[in-house]
GROMACS .gro file of N, CA and C in nm:
model
  447
    1ALA      N    1  12.989  17.379  -1.819
    1ALA     CA    2  13.002  17.294  -1.701
    1ALA      C    3  13.141  17.231  -1.697
    2SER      N    4  13.190  17.215  -1.578
    2SER     CA    5  13.322  17.155  -1.564
    2SER      C    6  13.312  17.004  -1.586
    3PRO      N    7  13.423  16.941  -1.625
    3PRO     CA    8  13.420  16.796  -1.648
    3PRO      C    9  13.409  16.720  -1.516
    4ASP      N   10  13.365  16.595  -1.526
    4ASP     CA   11  13.360  16.508  -1.408
    4ASP      C   12  13.499  16.490  -1.350
    5ILE      N   13  13.507  16.474  -1.220
    5ILE     CA   14  13.630  16.434  -1.156
    5ILE      C   15  13.656  16.289  -1.198
    6PRO      N   16  13.774  16.258  -1.247
    6PRO     CA   17  13.800  16.119  -1.288
    6PRO      C   18  13.770  16.019  -1.176
    7GLY      N   19  13.696  15.915  -1.209
    7GLY     CA   20  13.663  15.811  -1.113
    7GLY      C   21  13.533  15.833  -1.037
    8VAL      N   22  13.472  15.952  -1.051
    8VAL     CA   23  13.354  15.983  -0.970
    8VAL      C   24  13.234  15.895  -1.008
    9ARG      N   25  13.215  15.866  -1.134
    9ARG     CA   26  13.099  15.784  -1.174
    9ARG      C   27  13.114  15.641  -1.121
   10GLU      N   28  13.232  15.586  -1.128
   10GLU     CA   29  13.256  15.452  -1.075
   10GLU      C   30  13.234  15.450  -0.924
   11PHE      N   31  13.283  15.553  -0.858
   11PHE     CA   32  13.266  15.565  -0.713
   11PHE      C   33  13.119  15.570  -0.677
   12LEU      N   34  13.043  15.655  -0.747
   12LEU     CA   35  12.900  15.669  -0.719
   12LEU      C   36  12.823  15.541  -0.754
   13ALA      N   37  12.859  15.477  -0.864
   13ALA     CA   38  12.791  15.353  -0.902
   13ALA      C   39  12.812  15.247  -0.794
   14TYR      N   40  12.934  15.237  -0.745
   14TYR     CA   41  12.965  15.138  -0.641
   14TYR      C   42  12.887  15.167  -0.513
   15TRP      N   43  12.899  15.290  -0.460
   15TRP     CA   44  12.841  15.320  -0.330
   15TRP      C   45  12.690  15.339  -0.334
   16SER      N   46  12.636  15.395  -0.443
   16SER     CA   47  12.491  15.417  -0.447
   16SER      C   48  12.414  15.285  -0.457
   17ALA      N   49  12.480  15.179  -0.500
   17ALA     CA   50  12.416  15.046  -0.502
   17ALA      C   51  12.414  14.984  -0.363
   18ARG      N   52  12.489  15.042  -0.269
   18ARG     CA   53  12.501  14.984  -0.135
   18ARG      C   54  12.445  15.073  -0.025
   19LEU      N   55  12.451  15.203  -0.045
   19LEU     CA   56  12.413  15.299   0.059
   19LEU      C   57  12.335  15.415  -0.002
   20PRO      N   58  12.249  15.480   0.075
   20PRO     CA   59  12.183  15.600   0.022
   20PRO      C   60  12.285  15.711   0.001
   21CYS      N   61  12.278  15.775  -0.114
   21CYS     CA   62  12.366  15.887  -0.146
   21CYS      C   63  12.278  16.009  -0.174
   22VAL      N   64  12.318  16.123  -0.120
   22VAL     CA   65  12.240  16.245  -0.131
   22VAL      C   66  12.333  16.359  -0.172
   23VAL      N   67  12.285  16.445  -0.261
   23VAL     CA   68  12.356  16.568  -0.294
   23VAL      C   69  12.302  16.677  -0.202
   24VAL      N   70  12.392  16.746  -0.132
   24VAL     CA   71  12.357  16.860  -0.050
   24VAL      C   72  12.450  16.972  -0.093
   25SER      N   73  12.392  17.082  -0.144
   25SER     CA   74  12.474  17.187  -0.203
   25SER      C   75  12.422  17.325  -0.167
   26ALA      N   76  12.511  17.423  -0.179
   26ALA     CA   77  12.472  17.562  -0.161
   26ALA      C   78  12.411  17.619  -0.289
   27ALA      N   79  12.419  17.546  -0.399
   27ALA     CA   80  12.360  17.590  -0.526
   27ALA      C   81  12.207  17.587  -0.514
   28PRO      N   82  12.137  17.670  -0.590
   28PRO     CA   83  11.991  17.667  -0.588
   28PRO      C   84  11.940  17.528  -0.627
   29GLU      N   85  11.843  17.478  -0.549
   29GLU     CA   86  11.799  17.340  -0.564
   29GLU      C   87  11.748  17.306  -0.704
   30GLU      N   88  11.667  17.390  -0.764
   30GLU     CA   89  11.614  17.358  -0.897
   30GLU      C   90  11.725  17.353  -1.001
   31GLU      N   91  11.819  17.446  -0.993
   31GLU     CA   92  11.934  17.447  -1.085
   31GLU      C   93  12.018  17.320  -1.064
   32LEU      N   94  12.038  17.285  -0.940
   32LEU     CA   95  12.116  17.167  -0.906
   32LEU      C   96  12.052  17.040  -0.963
   33ARG      N   97  11.921  17.030  -0.952
   33ARG     CA   98  11.851  16.913  -1.007
   33ARG      C   99  11.866  16.906  -1.159
   34ARG      N  100  11.861  17.021  -1.224
   34ARG     CA  101  11.881  17.023  -1.370
   34ARG      C  102  12.022  16.978  -1.406
   35ILE      N  103  12.120  17.021  -1.330
   35ILE     CA  104  12.260  16.984  -1.357
   35ILE      C  105  12.279  16.834  -1.338
   36VAL      N  106  12.227  16.779  -1.229
   36VAL     CA  107  12.241  16.636  -1.202
   36VAL      C  108  12.173  16.556  -1.314
   37ALA      N  109  12.056  16.601  -1.357
   37ALA     CA  110  11.985  16.532  -1.465
   37ALA      C  111  12.061  16.543  -1.597
   38ALA      N  112  12.112  16.662  -1.628
   38ALA     CA  113  12.187  16.682  -1.752
   38ALA      C  114  12.314  16.597  -1.757
   39ARG      N  115  12.371  16.569  -1.642
   39ARG     CA  116  12.491  16.485  -1.635
   39ARG      C  117  12.456  16.336  -1.625
   40ASP      N  118  12.329  16.305  -1.634
   40ASP     CA  119  12.281  16.167  -1.627
   40ASP      C  120  12.329  16.099  -1.499
   41MET      N  121  12.309  16.167  -1.386
   41MET     CA  122  12.355  16.115  -1.258
   41MET      C  123  12.242  16.095  -1.158
   42CYS      N  124  12.117  16.116  -1.198
   42CYS     CA  125  12.005  16.102  -1.103
   42CYS      C  126  12.000  15.965  -1.040
   43ARG      N  127  12.036  15.863  -1.116
   43ARG     CA  128  12.026  15.725  -1.065
   43ARG      C  129  12.116  15.700  -0.944
   44PHE      N  130  12.215  15.785  -0.922
   44PHE     CA  131  12.307  15.765  -0.811
   44PHE      C  132  12.255  15.822  -0.678
   45PHE      N  133  12.154  15.909  -0.684
   45PHE     CA  134  12.116  15.985  -0.565
   45PHE      C  135  11.972  15.961  -0.521
   46ASP      N  136  11.955  15.946  -0.390
   46ASP     CA  137  11.822  15.932  -0.331
   46ASP      C  138  11.753  16.068  -0.320
   47ALA      N  139  11.831  16.174  -0.312
   47ALA     CA  140  11.777  16.310  -0.303
   47ALA      C  141  11.882  16.408  -0.354
   48VAL      N  142  11.835  16.519  -0.406
   48VAL     CA  143  11.922  16.629  -0.449
   48VAL      C  144  11.867  16.753  -0.382
   49ARG      N  145  11.943  16.810  -0.290
   49ARG     CA  146  11.898  16.921  -0.208
   49ARG      C  147  11.992  17.040  -0.224
   50GLY      N  148  11.935  17.161  -0.221
   50GLY     CA  149  12.014  17.281  -0.236
   50GLY      C  150  11.952  17.399  -0.166
   51SER      N  151  12.005  17.517  -0.196
   51SER     CA  152  11.958  17.640  -0.133
   51SER      C  153  11.816  17.670  -0.183
   52PRO      N  154  11.741  17.746  -0.107
   52PRO     CA  155  11.788  17.845  -0.010
   52PRO      C  156  11.817  17.791   0.130
   53THR      N  157  11.784  17.666   0.160
   53THR     CA  158  11.812  17.611   0.293
   53THR      C  159  11.962  17.600   0.314
   54ALA      N  160  12.010  17.637   0.430
   54ALA     CA  161  12.152  17.631   0.463
   54ALA      C  162  12.201  17.486   0.461
   55LYS      N  163  12.325  17.468   0.422
   55LYS     CA  164  12.381  17.333   0.408
   55LYS      C  165  12.373  17.251   0.537
   56ALA      N  166  12.408  17.310   0.649
   56ALA     CA  167  12.402  17.236   0.776
   56ALA      C  168  12.259  17.192   0.807
   57ASP      N  169  12.161  17.275   0.773
   57ASP     CA  170  12.021  17.239   0.794
   57ASP      C  171  11.980  17.127   0.699
   58LEU      N  172  12.027  17.131   0.575
   58LEU     CA  173  11.998  17.024   0.479
   58LEU      C  174  12.055  16.891   0.528
   59VAL      N  175  12.176  16.896   0.581
   59VAL     CA  176  12.238  16.775   0.634
   59VAL      C  177  12.153  16.718   0.747
   60ALA      N  178  12.108  16.803   0.838
   60ALA     CA  179  12.024  16.758   0.949
   60ALA      C  180  11.893  16.697   0.897
   61GLN      N  181  11.831  16.762   0.799
   61GLN     CA  182  11.706  16.712   0.743
   61GLN      C  183  11.724  16.575   0.677
   62GLU      N  184  11.833  16.558   0.603
   62GLU     CA  185  11.855  16.432   0.534
   62GLU      C  186  11.892  16.320   0.631
   63LEU      N  187  11.967  16.352   0.735
   63LEU     CA  188  11.995  16.251   0.838
   63LEU      C  189  11.864  16.204   0.901
   64ALA      N  190  11.775  16.298   0.933
   64ALA     CA  191  11.647  16.263   0.992
   64ALA      C  192  11.562  16.181   0.895
   65ARG      N  193  11.556  16.222   0.769
   65ARG     CA  194  11.477  16.151   0.669
   65ARG      C  195  11.524  16.007   0.653
   66LEU      N  196  11.656  15.988   0.657
   66LEU     CA  197  11.714  15.855   0.638
   66LEU      C  198  11.722  15.775   0.769
   67GLY      N  199  11.689  15.839   0.881
   67GLY     CA  200  11.695  15.771   1.009
   67GLY      C  201  11.836  15.740   1.054
   68LEU      N  202  11.929  15.829   1.021
   68LEU     CA  203  12.069  15.808   1.054
   68LEU      C  204  12.118  15.906   1.160
   69ALA      N  205  12.210  15.860   1.241
   69ALA     CA  206  12.285  15.949   1.329
   69ALA      C  207  12.407  15.998   1.252
   70GLY      N  208  12.462  16.110   1.293
   70GLY     CA  209  12.577  16.166   1.222
   70GLY      C  210  12.692  16.069   1.204
   71HIS      N  211  12.720  15.989   1.307
   71HIS     CA  212  12.834  15.897   1.298
   71HIS      C  213  12.811  15.785   1.196
   72GLN      N  214  12.691  15.775   1.141
   72GLN     CA  215  12.660  15.673   1.041
   72GLN      C  216  12.671  15.726   0.898
   73ALA      N  217  12.716  15.849   0.882
   73ALA     CA  218  12.720  15.911   0.750
   73ALA      C  219  12.854  15.979   0.725
   74VAL      N  220  12.881  16.002   0.597
   74VAL     CA  221  13.003  16.070   0.554
   74VAL      C  222  12.963  16.179   0.456
   75LEU      N  223  13.022  16.295   0.470
   75LEU     CA  224  13.000  16.406   0.378
   75LEU      C  225  13.127  16.422   0.295
   76ILE      N  226  13.112  16.429   0.165
   76ILE     CA  227  13.224  16.453   0.074
   76ILE      C  228  13.207  16.593   0.019
   77GLY      N  229  13.309  16.676   0.033
   77GLY     CA  230  13.295  16.814  -0.013
   77GLY      C  231  13.428  16.878  -0.045
   78ASP      N  232  13.419  16.998  -0.102
   78ASP     CA  233  13.540  17.069  -0.142
   78ASP      C  234  13.548  17.209  -0.084
   79ALA      N  235  13.464  17.237   0.015
   79ALA     CA  236  13.461  17.372   0.071
   79ALA      C  237  13.457  17.367   0.223
   80LEU      N  238  13.496  17.476   0.283
   80LEU     CA  239  13.497  17.487   0.428
   80LEU      C  240  13.357  17.469   0.486
   81VAL      N  241  13.255  17.520   0.417
   81VAL     CA  242  13.117  17.505   0.465
   81VAL      C  243  13.079  17.357   0.470
   82ASP      N  244  13.133  17.275   0.382
   82ASP     CA  245  13.108  17.131   0.386
   82ASP      C  246  13.167  17.070   0.513
   83TYR      N  247  13.290  17.103   0.540
   83TYR     CA  248  13.358  17.053   0.661
   83TYR      C  249  13.282  17.096   0.786
   84ARG      N  250  13.240  17.221   0.789
   84ARG     CA  251  13.169  17.272   0.907
   84ARG      C  252  13.034  17.204   0.925
   85ALA      N  253  12.964  17.176   0.815
   85ALA     CA  254  12.835  17.105   0.824
   85ALA      C  255  12.857  16.963   0.876
   86ALA      N  256  12.962  16.897   0.829
   86ALA     CA  257  12.994  16.763   0.877
   86ALA      C  258  13.028  16.767   1.026
   87LYS      N  259  13.109  16.860   1.063
   87LYS     CA  260  13.152  16.873   1.202
   87LYS      C  261  13.034  16.903   1.294
   88ALA      N  262  12.942  16.990   1.249
   88ALA     CA  263  12.827  17.028   1.330
   88ALA      C  264  12.736  16.909   1.362
   89HIS      N  265  12.734  16.811   1.273
   89HIS     CA  266  12.643  16.697   1.292
   89HIS      C  267  12.715  16.565   1.317
   90GLY      N  268  12.847  16.569   1.337
   90GLY     CA  269  12.923  16.450   1.371
   90GLY      C  270  12.943  16.352   1.257
   91LEU      N  271  12.933  16.401   1.133
   91LEU     CA  272  12.956  16.314   1.018
   91LEU      C  273  13.104  16.294   0.992
   92GLY      N  274  13.138  16.182   0.931
   92GLY     CA  275  13.271  16.168   0.876
   92GLY      C  276  13.285  16.266   0.761
   93PHE      N  277  13.405  16.299   0.723
   93PHE     CA  278  13.426  16.400   0.619
   93PHE      C  279  13.538  16.359   0.526
   94VAL      N  280  13.515  16.374   0.396
   94VAL     CA  281  13.617  16.357   0.293
   94VAL      C  282  13.625  16.489   0.219
   95GLY      N  283  13.738  16.556   0.230
   95GLY     CA  284  13.758  16.684   0.162
   95GLY      C  285  13.834  16.664   0.033
   96LEU      N  286  13.778  16.713  -0.076
   96LEU     CA  287  13.847  16.707  -0.204
   96LEU      C  288  13.927  16.835  -0.222
   97VAL      N  289  14.057  16.821  -0.233
   97VAL     CA  290  14.148  16.935  -0.241
   97VAL      C  291  14.238  16.917  -0.362
   98ARG      N  292  14.244  17.019  -0.447
   98ARG     CA  293  14.332  17.011  -0.564
   98ARG      C  294  14.478  17.013  -0.517
   99PRO      N  295  14.560  16.925  -0.574
   99PRO     CA  296  14.700  16.924  -0.531
   99PRO      C  297  14.773  17.054  -0.564
  100ASP      N  298  14.724  17.128  -0.663
  100ASP     CA  299  14.792  17.253  -0.699
  100ASP      C  300  14.753  17.368  -0.605
  101SER      N  301  14.681  17.337  -0.496
  101SER     CA  302  14.646  17.441  -0.398
  101SER      C  303  14.767  17.478  -0.312
  102ASN      N  304  14.874  17.400  -0.322
  102ASN     CA  305  14.999  17.427  -0.249
  102ASN      C  306  14.978  17.442  -0.098
  103GLY      N  307  14.885  17.364  -0.046
  103GLY     CA  308  14.861  17.368   0.098
  103GLY      C  309  14.788  17.491   0.146
  104CYS      N  310  14.732  17.570   0.053
  104CYS     CA  311  14.667  17.696   0.091
  104CYS      C  312  14.514  17.688   0.089
  105HIS      N  313  14.457  17.570   0.070
  105HIS     CA  314  14.313  17.555   0.066
  105HIS      C  315  14.255  17.582   0.205
  106PRO      N  316  14.140  17.654   0.213
  106PRO     CA  317  14.081  17.682   0.345
  106PRO      C  318  14.053  17.557   0.428
  107LEU      N  319  14.021  17.446   0.362
  107LEU     CA  320  14.000  17.321   0.437
  107LEU      C  321  14.124  17.281   0.514
  108LEU      N  322  14.239  17.296   0.450
  108LEU     CA  323  14.364  17.254   0.512
  108LEU      C  324  14.400  17.345   0.628
  109ALA      N  325  14.356  17.470   0.623
  109ALA     CA  326  14.386  17.564   0.730
  109ALA      C  327  14.302  17.535   0.854
  110GLU      N  328  14.174  17.500   0.836
  110GLU     CA  329  14.086  17.479   0.951
  110GLU      C  330  14.080  17.334   0.997
  111ALA      N  331  14.078  17.242   0.903
  111ALA     CA  332  14.062  17.100   0.936
  111ALA      C  333  14.199  17.038   0.959
  112LYS      N  334  14.253  17.060   1.075
  112LYS     CA  335  14.390  17.018   1.105
  112LYS      C  336  14.408  16.867   1.107
  113ASN      N  337  14.297  16.791   1.122
  113ASN     CA  338  14.310  16.646   1.134
  113ASN      C  339  14.286  16.574   1.002
  114LEU      N  340  14.294  16.644   0.890
  114LEU     CA  341  14.282  16.575   0.761
  114LEU      C  342  14.410  16.498   0.733
  115ARG      N  343  14.395  16.382   0.671
  115ARG     CA  344  14.512  16.307   0.627
  115ARG      C  345  14.501  16.286   0.477
  116HIS      N  346  14.611  16.280   0.411
  116HIS     CA  347  14.616  16.268   0.266
  116HIS      C  348  14.578  16.126   0.223
  117ALA      N  349  14.491  16.116   0.123
  117ALA     CA  350  14.449  15.985   0.071
  117ALA      C  351  14.436  15.994  -0.081
  118PRO      N  352  14.548  15.994  -0.154
  118PRO     CA  353  14.538  16.005  -0.299
  118PRO      C  354  14.462  15.887  -0.357
  119ASN      N  355  14.395  15.915  -0.468
  119ASN     CA  356  14.320  15.813  -0.542
  119ASN      C  357  14.202  15.756  -0.466
  120PHE      N  358  14.148  15.833  -0.374
  120PHE     CA  359  14.031  15.791  -0.298
  120PHE      C  360  13.916  15.752  -0.391
  121LEU      N  361  13.899  15.825  -0.502
  121LEU     CA  362  13.788  15.799  -0.593
  121LEU      C  363  13.817  15.693  -0.697
  122ARG      N  364  13.942  15.655  -0.713
  122ARG     CA  365  13.978  15.560  -0.819
  122ARG      C  366  13.947  15.417  -0.781
  123PRO      N  367  13.877  15.342  -0.868
  123PRO     CA  368  13.851  15.202  -0.835
  123PRO      C  369  13.976  15.116  -0.852
  124ASP      N  370  13.985  15.011  -0.771
  124ASP     CA  371  14.096  14.917  -0.787
  124ASP      C  372  14.058  14.811  -0.891
  125LYS      N  373  14.139  14.708  -0.906
  125LYS     CA  374  14.115  14.606  -1.010
  125LYS      C  375  13.984  14.531  -0.989
  126ASN      N  376  13.930  14.534  -0.866
  126ASN     CA  377  13.802  14.469  -0.837
  126ASN      C  378  13.685  14.567  -0.842
  127GLY      N  379  13.714  14.692  -0.882
  127GLY     CA  380  13.608  14.792  -0.890
  127GLY      C  381  13.579  14.862  -0.760
  128LEU      N  382  13.659  14.834  -0.657
  128LEU     CA  383  13.638  14.898  -0.527
  128LEU      C  384  13.710  15.032  -0.523
  129PRO      N  385  13.651  15.133  -0.461
  129PRO     CA  386  13.716  15.265  -0.453
  129PRO      C  387  13.847  15.260  -0.375
  130GLY      N  388  13.937  15.349  -0.410
  130GLY     CA  389  14.058  15.369  -0.333
  130GLY      C  390  14.179  15.291  -0.378
  131ASP      N  391  14.198  15.274  -0.507
  131ASP     CA  392  14.314  15.200  -0.557
  131ASP      C  393  14.442  15.279  -0.534
  132PRO      N  394  14.532  15.231  -0.447
  132PRO     CA  395  14.655  15.306  -0.422
  132PRO      C  396  14.750  15.305  -0.541
  133GLY      N  397  14.730  15.215  -0.636
  133GLY     CA  398  14.819  15.209  -0.751
  133GLY      C  399  14.768  15.285  -0.872
  134ALA      N  400  14.651  15.346  -0.862
  134ALA     CA  401  14.595  15.419  -0.976
  134ALA      C  402  14.676  15.547  -1.001
  135PRO      N  403  14.684  15.590  -1.127
  135PRO     CA  404  14.757  15.714  -1.155
  135PRO      C  405  14.688  15.833  -1.088
  136LEU      N  406  14.766  15.931  -1.050
  136LEU     CA  407  14.711  16.050  -0.986
  136LEU      C  408  14.622  16.125  -1.085
  137HIS      N  409  14.526  16.196  -1.035
  137HIS     CA  410  14.438  16.277  -1.116
  137HIS      C  411  14.431  16.416  -1.052
  138PRO      N  412  14.365  16.514  -1.118
  138PRO     CA  413  14.369  16.650  -1.066
  138PRO      C  414  14.315  16.669  -0.925
  139TRP      N  415  14.222  16.583  -0.883
  139TRP     CA  416  14.171  16.596  -0.747
  139TRP      C  417  14.227  16.483  -0.662
  140GLU      N  418  14.273  16.517  -0.546
  140GLU     CA  419  14.316  16.418  -0.450
  140GLU      C  420  14.234  16.440  -0.324
  141ALA      N  421  14.204  16.336  -0.257
  141ALA     CA  422  14.122  16.351  -0.136
  141ALA      C  423  14.208  16.361  -0.012
  142SER      N  424  14.163  16.443   0.078
  142SER     CA  425  14.216  16.446   0.213
  142SER      C  426  14.104  16.397   0.301
  143VAL      N  427  14.126  16.293   0.377
  143VAL     CA  428  14.019  16.226   0.450
  143VAL      C  429  14.029  16.255   0.599
  144CYS      N  430  13.918  16.293   0.656
  144CYS     CA  431  13.905  16.307   0.801
  144CYS      C  432  13.783  16.224   0.839
  145LEU      N  433  13.804  16.106   0.892
  145LEU     CA  434  13.690  16.021   0.919
  145LEU      C  435  13.603  16.071   1.033
  146ARG      N  436  13.656  16.149   1.123
  146ARG     CA  437  13.572  16.205   1.228
  146ARG      C  438  13.626  16.343   1.264
  147PRO      N  439  13.559  16.451   1.218
  147PRO     CA  440  13.606  16.584   1.256
  147PRO      C  441  13.605  16.604   1.407
  148THR      N  442  13.705  16.669   1.458
  148THR     CA  443  13.708  16.697   1.602
  148THR      C  444  13.609  16.807   1.634
  149GLN      N  445  13.548  16.796   1.747
  149GLN     CA  446  13.444  16.894   1.786
  149GLN      C  447  13.504  17.021   1.842
   0.00000   0.00000   0.00000
């Protein structure tokens, strides 16, 4: 298994105490649940959902279950299918893009309205996400708060 993205546990601890957080993945659901449990991350998530259901359908199901409209939610992802699922349902979107992608990541090609937001996952001195003074880490976020339709 790959290592955690630096700052992700702090980010999840902060936000999961305030808002419902859900994993929606293209990975098989049972495997995904085992991975989340093995990483001791179940406490952060209200639900862990995966294939065989399509990601956009999972997003729609979870929005309905939580009683949310798309504009009330944000999807964080690292793939074009994540961006497209967010766009299909009007969610905000945070795309995680490795800086060594040299601008060639598929998200950057399709999601023209992404803006760079380094250290999005890093907590500041008060424990809040998004410390602009934190050292860079291998993942940097590109944030699109509202994908264009």
